[in-house]
Amino acid sequence: MAHEEATSGGGNDKLVIHNIGLILSGDITNPILEADTVVSIGGRIVAIGHEKDIDFSGAASVIDANGTALTPGLIDSHVHPVAGDWTPRQNQLGWIESNLHGGVTTMISAGEVHTPGRPRDVVGLKAMAIYAQRTFSAFRPSGVKVHAGAPVIEPDMVEDDFKELAAAGVKLLGEVGLGGVKDGVTARRMVGWARKYGIQSTIHTGGPSIPGSGLIDKDVVLEADTDVVGHINGGHTALPLDQIRCICEGCGRGLELVHNGNERAALYTLRVAREMNQLERVILGTDAPAGSGVQPLGIMRMVSMLSSLGEVPAEIAFCFATGNTARMRSLDCGLVEVGRSADFVLMDKAQHSAGKNLLDSIQLGDLPGIGMTIIDGVVRTQRSRNTPPATNVPVIAGH
């Protein structure tokens, strides 16, 4: 596989995936689809249905799913990229490709904060954000879509800075609180400017992580009113549970649960969201690369953990990692729906899992075996080198 993929889709090639045993839609209101065949053209989904009703003619590629499950490509809502597929935080090459082997096809930067010598002056931080946005738009490691260019706000910024960033293509803010802005009043003003120009925002929640960050408690989180409450379960140190409840009840924003956080706090947040009947607010990230490493299976581990210990049906837990994030982040992927990007993961229960099927195995706490990943209608990986081996794997039947 080429290390770098162009940003365009799969051209006009027609892809047909049939003999699918289960289709998870990513839509929390309708998580399982009654269908066994999906068709894409030019990297976009054009048909979802039953094989007997699908036109195979002109297909450039046909994949026999061999009874395995198809899900949307997983989305990691919280990563810290730096330069292509290298991270200085762990001095590791290939971390993004490894995540692809864990089913992640889209990543969202919460700030390129591990860049050595990261500039903190306004001119420098804007330049770095635009640079990151440009480089990850032009370079997709192994085809993974990395939405980067997320500046960390500093006190000297004015409204025109946000206007300039938006005009240059920047659509994200890095975690509020990782820079010099740590108070709710300043954060709210700048988040408002960002929102005015179409830039989404997130905030660091909990105790300090990297040098220069600090405690961000419920009062700052609620006053800042960012679009996403970044790692509400701490990155790494979580707030007291009563503060987490206050945040959940005090805003209608996204509740991001991360792998590199406090698992008890994650389960508590999930419980509160369920009590409020607002599971659509729950999204998942890894908060990697970080001091605790890179976790290629981090998103899958969160799905399994929240399903098994949080007692959420597996098909709902998958929505936390797909459709919930796609809708909150205005992405064109994350849902098996006509018109969306043809980004898929084909998976099955791991060999010798105690579970009766894929969903049952995840609800028992096992990880699935991934047999194939597809981005923009193009096969990117086959049997995963990182997951346990799947019971069944798909086969590329025709070209």
mmCIF file with all atom_site columns, C-alpha atoms in Angstrom, residues 87 111 141 171 227 240 284 326 364 385:
data_model
loop_
_atom_site.group_PDB
_atom_site.id
_atom_site.type_symbol
_atom_site.label_atom_id
_atom_site.label_alt_id
_atom_site.label_comp_id
_atom_site.label_asym_id
_atom_site.label_entity_id
_atom_site.label_seq_id
_atom_site.pdbx_PDB_ins_code
_atom_site.Cartn_x
_atom_site.Cartn_y
_atom_site.Cartn_z
_atom_site.occupancy
_atom_site.B_iso_or_equiv
_atom_site.pdbx_formal_charge
_atom_site.auth_seq_id
_atom_site.auth_comp_id
_atom_site.auth_asym_id
_atom_site.auth_atom_id
_atom_site.pdbx_PDB_model_num
ATOM 1  C CA . THR A 1 87  ? 4.898   11.831 16.405 1.00 0.00 ? 87  THR A CA 1
ATOM 2  C CA . GLY A 1 111 ? -4.193  20.933 18.549 1.00 0.00 ? 111 GLY A CA 1
ATOM 3  C CA . PRO A 1 141 ? -1.182  8.818  5.639  1.00 0.00 ? 141 PRO A CA 1
ATOM 4  C CA . LYS A 1 171 ? -11.992 25.013 10.880 1.00 0.00 ? 171 LYS A CA 1
ATOM 5  C CA . ASP A 1 227 ? -18.819 23.012 20.933 1.00 0.00 ? 227 ASP A CA 1
ATOM 6  C CA . PRO A 1 240 ? -14.816 15.127 40.645 1.00 0.00 ? 240 PRO A CA 1
ATOM 7  C CA . LEU A 1 284 ? -15.069 9.158  21.418 1.00 0.00 ? 284 LEU A CA 1
ATOM 8  C CA . ALA A 1 326 ? -19.911 12.995 12.238 1.00 0.00 ? 326 ALA A CA 1
ATOM 9  C CA . LEU A 1 364 ? -18.939 -9.281 26.705 1.00 0.00 ? 364 LEU A CA 1
ATOM 10 C CA . ARG A 1 385 ? -2.230  -6.757 12.046 1.00 0.00 ? 385 ARG A CA 1
#
